[in-house]
Each structure stands twice: as structure tokens, then as C-alpha cells.
Tab-separated table of C-alpha atoms in Angstrom:
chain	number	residue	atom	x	y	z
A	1	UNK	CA	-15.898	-55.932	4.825
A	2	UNK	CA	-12.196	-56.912	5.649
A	3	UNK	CA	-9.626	-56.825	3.135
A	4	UNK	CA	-9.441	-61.011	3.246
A	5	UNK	CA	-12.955	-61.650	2.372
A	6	UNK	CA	-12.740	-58.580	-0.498
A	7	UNK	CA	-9.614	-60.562	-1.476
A	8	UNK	CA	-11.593	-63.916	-1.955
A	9	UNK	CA	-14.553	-62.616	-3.839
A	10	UNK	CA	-11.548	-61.436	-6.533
A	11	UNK	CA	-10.446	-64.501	-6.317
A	12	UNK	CA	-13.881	-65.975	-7.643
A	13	UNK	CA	-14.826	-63.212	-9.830
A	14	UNK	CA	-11.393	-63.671	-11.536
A	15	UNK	CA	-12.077	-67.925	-11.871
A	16	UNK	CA	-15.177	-66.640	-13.656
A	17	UNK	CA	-13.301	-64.227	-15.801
A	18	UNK	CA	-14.594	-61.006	-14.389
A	19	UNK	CA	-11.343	-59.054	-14.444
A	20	UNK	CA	-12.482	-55.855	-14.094
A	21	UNK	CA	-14.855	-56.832	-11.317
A	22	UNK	CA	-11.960	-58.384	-9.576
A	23	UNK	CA	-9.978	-55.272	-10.350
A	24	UNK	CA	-12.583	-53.041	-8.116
A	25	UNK	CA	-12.874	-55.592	-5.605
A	26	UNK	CA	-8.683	-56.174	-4.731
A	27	UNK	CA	-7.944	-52.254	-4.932
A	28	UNK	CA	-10.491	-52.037	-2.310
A	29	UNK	CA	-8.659	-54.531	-0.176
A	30	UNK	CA	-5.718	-52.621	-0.918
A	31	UNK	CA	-6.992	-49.684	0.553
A	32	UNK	CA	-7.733	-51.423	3.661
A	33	UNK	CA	-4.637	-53.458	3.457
A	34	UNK	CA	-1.463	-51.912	1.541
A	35	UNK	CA	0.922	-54.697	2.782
A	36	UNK	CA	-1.638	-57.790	1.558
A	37	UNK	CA	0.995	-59.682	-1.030
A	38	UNK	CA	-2.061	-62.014	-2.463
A	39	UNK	CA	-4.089	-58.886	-2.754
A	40	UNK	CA	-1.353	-57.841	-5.243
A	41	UNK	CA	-0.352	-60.897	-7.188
A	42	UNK	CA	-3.916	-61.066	-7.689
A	43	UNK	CA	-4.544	-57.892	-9.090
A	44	UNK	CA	-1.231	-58.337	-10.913
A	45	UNK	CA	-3.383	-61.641	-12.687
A	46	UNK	CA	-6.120	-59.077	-13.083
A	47	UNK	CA	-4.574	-56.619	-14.805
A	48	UNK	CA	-2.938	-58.740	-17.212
A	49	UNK	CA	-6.024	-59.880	-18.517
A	50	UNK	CA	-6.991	-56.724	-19.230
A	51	UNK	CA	-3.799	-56.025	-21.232
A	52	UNK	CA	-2.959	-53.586	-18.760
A	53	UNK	CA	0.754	-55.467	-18.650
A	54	UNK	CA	3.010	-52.427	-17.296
A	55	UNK	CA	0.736	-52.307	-14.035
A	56	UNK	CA	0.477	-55.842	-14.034
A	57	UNK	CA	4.515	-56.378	-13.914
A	58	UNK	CA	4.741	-53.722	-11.083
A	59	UNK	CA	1.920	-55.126	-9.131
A	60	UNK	CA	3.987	-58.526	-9.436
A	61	UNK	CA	6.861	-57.266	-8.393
A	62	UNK	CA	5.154	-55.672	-5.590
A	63	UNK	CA	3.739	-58.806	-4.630
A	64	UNK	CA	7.197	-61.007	-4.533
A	65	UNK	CA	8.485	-58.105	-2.575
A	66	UNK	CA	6.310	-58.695	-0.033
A	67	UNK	CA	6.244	-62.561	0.086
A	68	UNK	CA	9.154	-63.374	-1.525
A	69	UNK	CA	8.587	-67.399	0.269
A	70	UNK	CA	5.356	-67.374	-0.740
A	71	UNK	CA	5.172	-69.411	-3.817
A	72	UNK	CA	1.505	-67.838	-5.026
A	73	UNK	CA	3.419	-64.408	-5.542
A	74	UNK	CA	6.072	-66.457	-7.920
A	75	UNK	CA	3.240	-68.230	-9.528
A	76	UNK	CA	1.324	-65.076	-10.608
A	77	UNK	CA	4.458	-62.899	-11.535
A	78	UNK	CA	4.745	-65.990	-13.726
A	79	UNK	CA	1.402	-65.912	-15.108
A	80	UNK	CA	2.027	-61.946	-15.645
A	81	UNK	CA	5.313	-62.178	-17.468
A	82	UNK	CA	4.294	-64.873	-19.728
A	83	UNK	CA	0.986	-62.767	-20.766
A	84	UNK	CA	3.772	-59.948	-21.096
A	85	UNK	CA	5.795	-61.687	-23.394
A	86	UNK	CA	8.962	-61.911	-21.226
A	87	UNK	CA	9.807	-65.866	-20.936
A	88	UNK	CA	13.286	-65.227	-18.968
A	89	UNK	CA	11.345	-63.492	-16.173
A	90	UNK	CA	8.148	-65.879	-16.605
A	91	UNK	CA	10.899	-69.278	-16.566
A	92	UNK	CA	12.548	-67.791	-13.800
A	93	UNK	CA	9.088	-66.880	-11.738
A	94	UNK	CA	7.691	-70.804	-12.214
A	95	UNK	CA	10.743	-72.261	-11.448
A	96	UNK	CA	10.530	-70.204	-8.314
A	97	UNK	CA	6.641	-71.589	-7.268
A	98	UNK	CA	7.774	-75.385	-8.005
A	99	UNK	CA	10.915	-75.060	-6.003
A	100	UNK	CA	8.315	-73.635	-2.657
A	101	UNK	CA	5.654	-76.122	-4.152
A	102	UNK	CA	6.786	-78.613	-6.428
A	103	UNK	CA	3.345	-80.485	-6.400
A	104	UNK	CA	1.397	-77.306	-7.723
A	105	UNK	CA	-0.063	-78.058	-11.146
A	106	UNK	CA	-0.616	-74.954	-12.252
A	107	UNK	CA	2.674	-73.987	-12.113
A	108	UNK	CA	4.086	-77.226	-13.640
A	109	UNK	CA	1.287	-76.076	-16.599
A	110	UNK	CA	2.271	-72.614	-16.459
A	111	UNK	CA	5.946	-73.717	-17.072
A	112	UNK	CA	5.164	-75.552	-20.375
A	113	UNK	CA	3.422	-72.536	-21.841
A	114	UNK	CA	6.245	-70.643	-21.400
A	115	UNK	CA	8.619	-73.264	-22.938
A	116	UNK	CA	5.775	-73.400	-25.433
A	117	UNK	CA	5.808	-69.607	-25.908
A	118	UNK	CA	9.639	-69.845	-26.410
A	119	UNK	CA	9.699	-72.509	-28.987
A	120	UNK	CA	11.404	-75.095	-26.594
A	121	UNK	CA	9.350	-78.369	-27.356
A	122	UNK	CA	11.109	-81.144	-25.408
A	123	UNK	CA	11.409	-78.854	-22.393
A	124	UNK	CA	7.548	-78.032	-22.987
A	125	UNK	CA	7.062	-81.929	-22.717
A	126	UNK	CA	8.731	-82.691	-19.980
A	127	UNK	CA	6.794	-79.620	-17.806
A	128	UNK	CA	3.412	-80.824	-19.127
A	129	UNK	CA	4.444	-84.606	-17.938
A	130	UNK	CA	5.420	-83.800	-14.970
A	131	UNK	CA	2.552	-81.792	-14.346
A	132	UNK	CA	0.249	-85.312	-15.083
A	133	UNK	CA	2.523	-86.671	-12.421
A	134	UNK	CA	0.873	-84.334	-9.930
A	135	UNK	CA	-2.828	-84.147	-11.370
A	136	UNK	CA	-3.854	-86.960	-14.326
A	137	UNK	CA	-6.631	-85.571	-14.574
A	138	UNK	CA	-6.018	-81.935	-15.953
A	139	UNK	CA	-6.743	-81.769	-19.372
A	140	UNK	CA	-5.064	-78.559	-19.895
A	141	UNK	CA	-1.732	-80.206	-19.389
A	142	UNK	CA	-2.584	-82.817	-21.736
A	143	UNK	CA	-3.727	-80.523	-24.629
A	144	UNK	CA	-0.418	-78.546	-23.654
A	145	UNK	CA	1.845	-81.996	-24.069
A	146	UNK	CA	-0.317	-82.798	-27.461
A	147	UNK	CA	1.184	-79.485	-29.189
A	148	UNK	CA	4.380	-80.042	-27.580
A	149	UNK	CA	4.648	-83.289	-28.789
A	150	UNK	CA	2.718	-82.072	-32.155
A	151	UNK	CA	5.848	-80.507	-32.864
A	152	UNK	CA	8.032	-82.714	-31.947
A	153	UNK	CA	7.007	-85.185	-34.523
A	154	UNK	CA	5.855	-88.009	-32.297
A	155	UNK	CA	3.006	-88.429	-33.888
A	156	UNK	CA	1.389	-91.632	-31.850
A	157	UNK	CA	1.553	-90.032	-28.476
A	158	UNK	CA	0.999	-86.621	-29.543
A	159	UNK	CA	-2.531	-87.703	-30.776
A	160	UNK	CA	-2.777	-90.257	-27.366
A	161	UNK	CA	-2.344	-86.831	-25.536
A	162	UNK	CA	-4.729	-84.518	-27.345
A	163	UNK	CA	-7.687	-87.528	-27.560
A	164	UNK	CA	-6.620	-87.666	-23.698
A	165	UNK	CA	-7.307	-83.814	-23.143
A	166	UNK	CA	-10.280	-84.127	-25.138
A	167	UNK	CA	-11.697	-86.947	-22.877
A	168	UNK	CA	-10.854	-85.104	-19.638
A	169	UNK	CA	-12.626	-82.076	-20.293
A	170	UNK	CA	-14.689	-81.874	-23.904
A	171	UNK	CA	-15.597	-78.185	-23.072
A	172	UNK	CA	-11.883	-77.107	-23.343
A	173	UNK	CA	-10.989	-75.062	-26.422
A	174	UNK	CA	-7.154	-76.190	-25.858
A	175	UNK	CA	-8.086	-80.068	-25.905
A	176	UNK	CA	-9.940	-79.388	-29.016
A	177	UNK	CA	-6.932	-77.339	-30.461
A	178	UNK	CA	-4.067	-79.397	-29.557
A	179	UNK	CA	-6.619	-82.545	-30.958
A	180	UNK	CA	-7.101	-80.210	-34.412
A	181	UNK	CA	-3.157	-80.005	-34.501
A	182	UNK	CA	-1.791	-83.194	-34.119
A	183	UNK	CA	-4.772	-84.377	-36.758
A	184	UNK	CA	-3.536	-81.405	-39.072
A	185	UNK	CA	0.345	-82.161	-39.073
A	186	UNK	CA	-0.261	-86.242	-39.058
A	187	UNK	CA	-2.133	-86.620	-42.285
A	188	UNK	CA	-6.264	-86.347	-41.317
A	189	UNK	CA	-7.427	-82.672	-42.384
A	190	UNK	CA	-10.880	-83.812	-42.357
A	191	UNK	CA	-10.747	-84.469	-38.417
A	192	UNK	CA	-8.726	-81.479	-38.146
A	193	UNK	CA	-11.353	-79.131	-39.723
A	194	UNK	CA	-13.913	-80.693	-37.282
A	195	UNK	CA	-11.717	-80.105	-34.236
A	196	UNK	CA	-11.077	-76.723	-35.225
A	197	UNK	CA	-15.059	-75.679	-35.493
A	198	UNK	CA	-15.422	-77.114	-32.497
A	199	UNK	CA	-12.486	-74.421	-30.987
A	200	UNK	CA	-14.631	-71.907	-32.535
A	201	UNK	CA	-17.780	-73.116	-31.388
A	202	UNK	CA	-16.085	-72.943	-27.907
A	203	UNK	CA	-14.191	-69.876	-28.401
A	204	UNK	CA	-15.260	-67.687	-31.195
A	205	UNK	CA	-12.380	-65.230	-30.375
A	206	UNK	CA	-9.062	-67.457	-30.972
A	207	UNK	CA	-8.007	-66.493	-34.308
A	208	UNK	CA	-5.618	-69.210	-35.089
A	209	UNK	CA	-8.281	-71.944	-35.175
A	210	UNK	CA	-9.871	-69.602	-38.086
A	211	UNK	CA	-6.920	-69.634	-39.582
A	212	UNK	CA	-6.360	-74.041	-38.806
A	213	UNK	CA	-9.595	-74.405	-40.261
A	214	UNK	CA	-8.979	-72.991	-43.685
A	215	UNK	CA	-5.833	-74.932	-43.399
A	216	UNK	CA	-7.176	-78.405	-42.576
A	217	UNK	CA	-10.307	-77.351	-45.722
A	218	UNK	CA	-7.456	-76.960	-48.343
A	219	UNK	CA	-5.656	-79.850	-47.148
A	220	UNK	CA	-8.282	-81.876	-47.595
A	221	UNK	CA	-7.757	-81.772	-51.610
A	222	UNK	CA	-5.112	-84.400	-52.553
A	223	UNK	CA	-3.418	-83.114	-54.978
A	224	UNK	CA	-3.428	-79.607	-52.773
A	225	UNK	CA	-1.969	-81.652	-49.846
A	226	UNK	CA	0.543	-83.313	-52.069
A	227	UNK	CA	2.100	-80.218	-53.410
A	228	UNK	CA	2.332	-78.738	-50.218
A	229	UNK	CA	3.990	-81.519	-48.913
A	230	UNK	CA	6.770	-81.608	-51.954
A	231	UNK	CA	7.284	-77.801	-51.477
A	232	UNK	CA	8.229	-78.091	-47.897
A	233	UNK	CA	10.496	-80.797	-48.491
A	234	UNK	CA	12.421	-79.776	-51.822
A	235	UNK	CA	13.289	-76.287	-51.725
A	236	UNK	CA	17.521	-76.174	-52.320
A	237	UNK	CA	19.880	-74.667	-50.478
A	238	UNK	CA	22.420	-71.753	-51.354
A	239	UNK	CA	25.401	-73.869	-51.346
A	240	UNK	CA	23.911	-75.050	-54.438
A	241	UNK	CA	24.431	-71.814	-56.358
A	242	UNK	CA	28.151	-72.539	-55.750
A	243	UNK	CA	28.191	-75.670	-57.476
A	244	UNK	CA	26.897	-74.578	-60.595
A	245	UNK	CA	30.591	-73.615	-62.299
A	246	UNK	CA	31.402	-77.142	-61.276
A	247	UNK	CA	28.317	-79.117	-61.871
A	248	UNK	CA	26.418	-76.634	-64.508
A	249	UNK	CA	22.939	-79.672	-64.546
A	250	UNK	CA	22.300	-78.523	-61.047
A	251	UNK	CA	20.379	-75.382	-63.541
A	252	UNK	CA	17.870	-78.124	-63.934
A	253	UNK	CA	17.393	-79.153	-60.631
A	254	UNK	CA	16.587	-75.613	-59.496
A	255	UNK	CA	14.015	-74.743	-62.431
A	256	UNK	CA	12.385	-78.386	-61.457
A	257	UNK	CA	12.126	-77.296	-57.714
A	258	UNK	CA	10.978	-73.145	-58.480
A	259	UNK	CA	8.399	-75.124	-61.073
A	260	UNK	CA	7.280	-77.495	-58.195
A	261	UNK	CA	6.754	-74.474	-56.158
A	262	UNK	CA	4.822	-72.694	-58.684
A	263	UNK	CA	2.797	-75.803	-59.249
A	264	UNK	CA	1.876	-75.536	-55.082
A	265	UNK	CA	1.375	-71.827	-55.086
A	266	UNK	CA	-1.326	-72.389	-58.310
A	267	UNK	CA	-3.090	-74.654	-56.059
A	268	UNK	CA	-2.944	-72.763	-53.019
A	269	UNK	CA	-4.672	-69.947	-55.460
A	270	UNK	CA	-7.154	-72.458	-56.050
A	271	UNK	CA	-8.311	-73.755	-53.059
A	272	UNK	CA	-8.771	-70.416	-51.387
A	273	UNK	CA	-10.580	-69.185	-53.890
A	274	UNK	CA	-13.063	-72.035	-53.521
A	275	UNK	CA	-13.517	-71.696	-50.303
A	276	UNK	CA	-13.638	-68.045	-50.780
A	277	UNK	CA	-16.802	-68.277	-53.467
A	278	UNK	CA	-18.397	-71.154	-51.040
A	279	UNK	CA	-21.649	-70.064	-49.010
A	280	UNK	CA	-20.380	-72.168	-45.925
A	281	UNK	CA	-16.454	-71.132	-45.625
A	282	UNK	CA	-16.137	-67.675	-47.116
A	283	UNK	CA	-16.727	-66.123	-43.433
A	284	UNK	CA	-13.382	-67.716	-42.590
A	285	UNK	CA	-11.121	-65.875	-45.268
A	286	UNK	CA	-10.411	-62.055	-44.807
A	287	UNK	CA	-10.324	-59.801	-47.713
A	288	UNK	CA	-6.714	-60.265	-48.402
A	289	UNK	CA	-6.655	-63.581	-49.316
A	290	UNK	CA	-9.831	-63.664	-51.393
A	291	UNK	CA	-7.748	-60.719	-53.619
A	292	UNK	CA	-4.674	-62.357	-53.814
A	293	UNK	CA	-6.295	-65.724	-55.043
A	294	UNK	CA	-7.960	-64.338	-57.236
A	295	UNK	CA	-5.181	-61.981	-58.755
A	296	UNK	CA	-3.115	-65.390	-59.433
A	297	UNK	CA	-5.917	-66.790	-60.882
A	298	UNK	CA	-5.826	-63.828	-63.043
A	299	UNK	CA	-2.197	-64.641	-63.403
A	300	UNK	CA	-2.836	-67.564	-64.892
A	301	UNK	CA	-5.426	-66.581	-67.071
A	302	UNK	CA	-3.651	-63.584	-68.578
A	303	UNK	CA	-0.815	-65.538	-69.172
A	304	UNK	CA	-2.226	-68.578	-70.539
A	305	UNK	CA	-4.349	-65.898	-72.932
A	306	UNK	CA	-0.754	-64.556	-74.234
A	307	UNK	CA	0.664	-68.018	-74.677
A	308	UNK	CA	-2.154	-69.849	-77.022
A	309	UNK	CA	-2.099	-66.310	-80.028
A	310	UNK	CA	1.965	-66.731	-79.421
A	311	UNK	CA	1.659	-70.077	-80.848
A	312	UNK	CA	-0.801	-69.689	-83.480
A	313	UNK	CA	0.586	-66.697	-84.540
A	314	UNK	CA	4.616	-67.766	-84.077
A	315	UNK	CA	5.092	-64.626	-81.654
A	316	UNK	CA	7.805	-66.056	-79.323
A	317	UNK	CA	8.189	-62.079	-77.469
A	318	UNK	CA	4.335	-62.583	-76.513
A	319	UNK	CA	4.937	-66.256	-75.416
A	320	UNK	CA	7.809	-65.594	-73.566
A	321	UNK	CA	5.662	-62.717	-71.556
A	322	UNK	CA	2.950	-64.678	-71.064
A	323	UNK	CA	5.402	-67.256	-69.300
A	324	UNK	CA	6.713	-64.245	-66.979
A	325	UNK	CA	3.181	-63.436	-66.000
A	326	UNK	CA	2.595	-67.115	-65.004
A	327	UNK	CA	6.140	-67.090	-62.971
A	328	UNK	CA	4.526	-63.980	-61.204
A	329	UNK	CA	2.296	-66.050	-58.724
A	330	UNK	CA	5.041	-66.918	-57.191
A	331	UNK	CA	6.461	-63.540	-56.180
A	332	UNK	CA	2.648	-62.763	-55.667
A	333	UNK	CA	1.948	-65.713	-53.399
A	334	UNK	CA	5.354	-65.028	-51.440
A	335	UNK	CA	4.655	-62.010	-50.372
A	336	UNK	CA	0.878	-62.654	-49.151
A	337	UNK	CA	2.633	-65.447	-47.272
A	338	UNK	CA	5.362	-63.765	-45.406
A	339	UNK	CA	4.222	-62.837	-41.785
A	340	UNK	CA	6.293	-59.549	-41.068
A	341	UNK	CA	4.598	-56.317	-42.607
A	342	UNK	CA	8.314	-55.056	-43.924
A	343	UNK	CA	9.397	-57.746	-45.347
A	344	UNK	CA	6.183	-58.210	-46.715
A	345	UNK	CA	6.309	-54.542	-48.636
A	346	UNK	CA	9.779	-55.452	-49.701
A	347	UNK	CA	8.307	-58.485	-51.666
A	348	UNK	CA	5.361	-56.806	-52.798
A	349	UNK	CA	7.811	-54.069	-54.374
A	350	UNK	CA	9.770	-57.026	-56.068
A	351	UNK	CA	6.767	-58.804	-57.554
A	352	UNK	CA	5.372	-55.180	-58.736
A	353	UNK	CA	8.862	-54.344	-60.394
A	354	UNK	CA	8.759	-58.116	-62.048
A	355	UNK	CA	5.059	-57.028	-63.182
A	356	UNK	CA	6.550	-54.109	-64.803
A	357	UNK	CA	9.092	-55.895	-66.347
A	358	UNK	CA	6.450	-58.516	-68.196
A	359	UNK	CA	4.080	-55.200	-69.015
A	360	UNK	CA	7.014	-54.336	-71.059
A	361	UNK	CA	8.408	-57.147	-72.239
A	362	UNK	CA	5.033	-57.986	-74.386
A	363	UNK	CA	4.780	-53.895	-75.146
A	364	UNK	CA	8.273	-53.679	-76.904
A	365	UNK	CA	7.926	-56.948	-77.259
A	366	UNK	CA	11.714	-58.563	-75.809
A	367	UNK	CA	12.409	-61.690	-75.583
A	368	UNK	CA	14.997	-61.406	-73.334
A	369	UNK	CA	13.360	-59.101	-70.497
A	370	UNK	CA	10.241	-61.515	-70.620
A	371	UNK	CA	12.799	-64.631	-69.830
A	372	UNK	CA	14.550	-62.942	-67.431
A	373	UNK	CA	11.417	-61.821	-65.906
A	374	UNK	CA	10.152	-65.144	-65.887
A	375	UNK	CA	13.067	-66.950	-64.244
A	376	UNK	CA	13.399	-63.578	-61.670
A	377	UNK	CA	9.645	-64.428	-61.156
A	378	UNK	CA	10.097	-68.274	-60.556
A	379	UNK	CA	13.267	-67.702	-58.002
A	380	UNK	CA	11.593	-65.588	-55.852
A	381	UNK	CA	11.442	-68.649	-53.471
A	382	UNK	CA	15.161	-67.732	-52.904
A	383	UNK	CA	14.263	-64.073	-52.993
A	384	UNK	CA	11.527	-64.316	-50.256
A	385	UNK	CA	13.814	-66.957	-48.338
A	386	UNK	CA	16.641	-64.089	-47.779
A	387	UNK	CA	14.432	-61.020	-47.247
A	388	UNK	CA	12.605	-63.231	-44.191
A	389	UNK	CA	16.213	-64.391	-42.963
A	390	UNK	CA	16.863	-60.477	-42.916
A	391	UNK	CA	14.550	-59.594	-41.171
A	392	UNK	CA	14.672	-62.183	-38.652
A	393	UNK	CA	11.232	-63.978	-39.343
A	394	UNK	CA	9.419	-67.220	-40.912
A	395	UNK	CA	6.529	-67.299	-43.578
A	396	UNK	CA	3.280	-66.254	-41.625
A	397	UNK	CA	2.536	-69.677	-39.211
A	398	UNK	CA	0.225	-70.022	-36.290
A	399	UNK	CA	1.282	-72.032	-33.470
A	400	UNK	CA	2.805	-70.925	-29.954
A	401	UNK	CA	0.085	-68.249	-29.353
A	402	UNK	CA	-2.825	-70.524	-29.329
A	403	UNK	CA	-1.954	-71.841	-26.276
A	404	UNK	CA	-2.529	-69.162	-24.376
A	405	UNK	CA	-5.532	-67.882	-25.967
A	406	UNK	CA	-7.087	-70.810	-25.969
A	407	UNK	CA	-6.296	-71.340	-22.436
């Protein structure tokens, strides 16, 4: 068998998502054909798939060297760098394949992940738009400008686009995704949750819609949804700290917004521990979650145990403790909630020293540890804000991944 026909049964085997198949078949054309550039940029496609990215990059290079006019070896040094996480390389690879081919879909689609992957919505956009230009009817391209769009607040076309992708191809686990999305962030959690089963009906594997569909259950509580919504949009800045010689009310402001917070991480507790106890949804939580609900919930309980003897009794050292173990769901709920594994010990180490302080605040008993345990407890919102901002991350959120799984 020549190396050309070898070369086109890898090319189907890979469209059906046999990698390693398509593997065997293009090192076998290699072997008849060193020099054969499409040989190697598909191989390079290969062996990303197969996480195999440090062969995959040389193969790439390999196969630009060879055909450096040929815009198929741009496109799949592209595809390669994006799956490597390198967007410079990947940006610089598809901008390559639309300048030889500027009416190649696939590249105009392969551009907007990689804006995607980078966080550059508007840019994302534009790619995915002017990839409709060339071919209306690719639904990829329209679940792509959905989350593009998703995120870019616009919430009319965003949902146009992912009801588009949807209608182009209802098999896709990307239309139903970017659909899920735009329903999540534009106020209909109940259509959400049914886009996301449908991902996972699809495509058992992606994650994120796991993760989606817990979020779009919770939301789907009012009063759940409405806290969330009032902790994302009061939270207080620094600068604030600064005006407190000059403006000494602003005290009040902050213990309204750490209490509002509080309030949202209680029902956060709450809701995941429903649907952690539920028959039908307690498959979707991990372990993790389940415990930390239910150690607020225990939170709660402990503390609202120390605060009913402290007022039948006129104990205000065991009231004022059982008010620092309430505040602690917050440090608690931070740190489950914070995506980076260091910064993540580094709350979890604050919240246990806070625990420590309330153990022995209602031991000695002191009125004054227990308050300043409480309010220590209650600021952690500030707390977990700078340890992220340290270490160069965001509380744990899905988004720019998906994409590419799902794709």
C-alpha cells in the first residue's frame, strides 16, 4: 500500500476518533515516505489526542518545515498547540492557515477556541462570525459564538446563537453546552439543567457540564439564586478600609455585606446538601462537597445550640462563641470554593486556626477571643479575596475548557 492511501485511511480513522489506529496507520506511511508533510501534521493531530503533546508539537513543527505554504500544516500545528495549551503559538499557527485559505472554516473555528481558551471574548466573536460567513451551517461555530457572546453579556443573541447551534446539529455536545450556558447566566436554571443532561447524555466524559448541572439545580431555588446574585454584586473594595478614620459608619456597611455573604454561603450549604441526600442528583456531587455541606450545616447547628442556653442562662462568653462558630462557614465555604490547591490549604489553615480560636473562646470562656473570632470568621471574604490575588487565581469556575472537550 503507498504511503498516500495509508495517509487517507488516518485521515478517516482519525474523523472517527480512532487515534491510535490512525497513529499505526501514518507511521507506516512515514516509513515509506519520511518527507510526506500531511503524513506529519496528521500524526501531529493524532498524537495530541492522545495527550502525547511533546511528540505532537515536534511532529508539527516537522510538518510546517516541510510545507511551510501549505496551509493544512498551519492548521494542525494550530490544532496541536491549542490542545497543548500554548495560545501564542496556536494564534499565530491559525492566523497562518486563514492568510493561505481564508475561506477554511475550521480554521476560522479553530481561531475562536483559542481566543476562547485565552479569555479574549470579543475577539472569540468576531472568529466564530466570520467563520458563519464561510459555512452557516456549522453548528460548532455557533455554539462557539453562544459562549463567546455568553460572556460577553449579550444576552439576546447569545441565546439566538446557542438555539441556532442546537438546531444545526442536536447531536452536538457543544450546541447543547453553549445552549446550557447562556440559559444558566440569563436567568432560566431550569432549561439550563436540561441542557446540561443532555451534554452528559451526549458526552458522559465532560466534567464541567457535571459541574453546570449542579449549578443550574441550586439555582433553581429562589431565594438560593437571589443570594448568589447579591454576593456577586456587593462585596467592597479595599479602598474602603481607608475610609474608615474618615467615615467610621462605613463599619456597618462591611458587617452588612460579610453578613450577606454568610447568608449566601448558608444557602449554598443547603442546597448541596439536598441534592447530596436526593436519590436522583447525589451521583453528580463528589465527596468533597457532600462533607463540606454538611460540616456548615453542623456549623450552624453547633452554634445555634450554644446561642439558645447563652440566653436562657445569661452566658454572653458562650453566646459570643456560638456566633464565631456560625461566622466559620464562611472561612469553611471559602476555602472549598477556591480553585488552586495552595491557596486552598492556606484557607483551610485559616478557618482551622479560627476553629481553634472559638474551641477556646467557649472553654475559658472569653468574650473577646469569641468576637474577634467571629468578625475574623465573617471577613474572610477579604481574606480569601487576597490569598487568590496572590496566587494569581479566581474562585474555582468552569468555563474556557468546555469548549474543547466538548468539541
Amino acid at each position: 500500500m503507498t504511503a498516500a492511501a495509508l495517509v487517507e485511511r488516518a485521515r478517516v480513522l482519525l474523523e472517527l476518533r480512532r487515534h491510535a489506529d490512525a497513529e499505526r496507520e501514518l507511521r507506516g506511511a512515514l516509513a515509506l515516505d519520511p518527507q510526506h508533510a500531511r503524513a506529519h501534521a496528521l500524526l501531529a493531530i493524532a498524537l495530541a489526542e492522545q495527550r502525547m503533546l511533546p511528540e505532537a508539537v515536534d511532529e508539527a513543527r516537522e510538518a510546517v518545515r516541510l510545507a511551510p505554504d501549505h496551509w493544512f500544516s498551519h492548521y494542525a500545528a494550530g490544532r496541536v498547540y491549542h490542545r497543548a495549551h500554548r495560545p501564542g503559538d496556536a494564534l499565530a499557527a491559525a492566523r497562518a492557515a486563514l492568510a493561505l485559505v481564508p475561506e477554511h472554516a475550521p480554521s476560522w473555528e479553530l481561531l475562536a477556541r483559542v481566543h476562547i481558551q485565552a479569555g479574549q471574548w470579543p475577539q472569540a466573536a468576531d472568529a466564530a462570525r466570520r467563520g458563519l460567513a464561510v459555512d452557516p451551517e456549522r453548528a460548532t461555530l455557533a455554539g462557539l459564538l453562544a459562549l463567546a457572546l455568553t460572556a460577553l453579556g449579550d444576552a439576546a443573541q447569545a441565546r439566538a446563537a446557542a438555539a441556532r447551534a442546537v438546531r444545526l446539529d442536536p447531536e452536538s455536545a457543544l450546541a447543547h453546552l453553549a445552549y446550557g450556558r447562556a440559559a444558566l447566566a440569563f436567568g432560566d436554571p431550569g432549561e439550563a439543567a436540561r441542557a446540561f443532561r443532555e451534554v452528559l447524555r451526549l458526552d458522559p466524559g465532560i466534567d464541567q457540564a457535571r459541574d453546570l448541572l449542579v449549578a443550574a439545580l441550586k439555582q433553581r431555588n429562589p431565594l438560593y439564586r437571589g443570594l448568589r446574585r447579591l454576593r456577586g454584586r456587593f462585596f467592597g473594595g479595599w479602598w474602603m478600609a481607608l475610609l474608615l478614620p474618615a467615615v467610621p459608619p462605613l463599619v456597618a456597611v462591611l458587617v452588612l455585606i460579610a453578613l450577606l455573604h454568610w447568608a449566601a454561603w448558608v444557602a449554598e450549604a443547603f442546597a448541596t446538601l439536598r441534592l447530596a441526600r436526593a436519590r436522583s442528583t447525589r451521583l453528580l456531587l463528589d465527596g468533597v462537597e457532600a462533607r463540606v455541606a454538611g460540616l456548615c450545616c453542623g456549623l450552624l447547628s453547633a452554634g445555634t445550640a450554644l446561642l439558645v442556653p447563652s440566653v436562657v442562662f445569661e452566658q454572653e462568653a458562650i453566646g459570643t462563641a456560638g456566633m464565631a462558630a456560625l461566622a466559620l462557614i464562611t472561612p469553611v465555604q471559602e476555602a472549598a470554593h477556591t480553585g488552586s490547591a495552595r491557596a486552598r490549604a492556606v484557607l483551610y489553615g485559616w478557618a482551622g486556626l479560627l476553629g481553634l480560636a472559638v474551641v477556646l473562646a467557649a472553654v475559658l470562656p472569653s468574650v473577646t477571643v469569641a468576637v474577634l473570632s467571629a468578625y475574623a470568621g465573617l471577613a474572610t471574604i477579604w481574606v480569601a479575596a487576597g490569598v487568590r490575588r496572590l496566587a494569581r487565581i479566581r474562585p474555582s469556575a468552569r468555563g474556557s475548557g468546555d469548549a474543547e472537550r466538548a468539541g
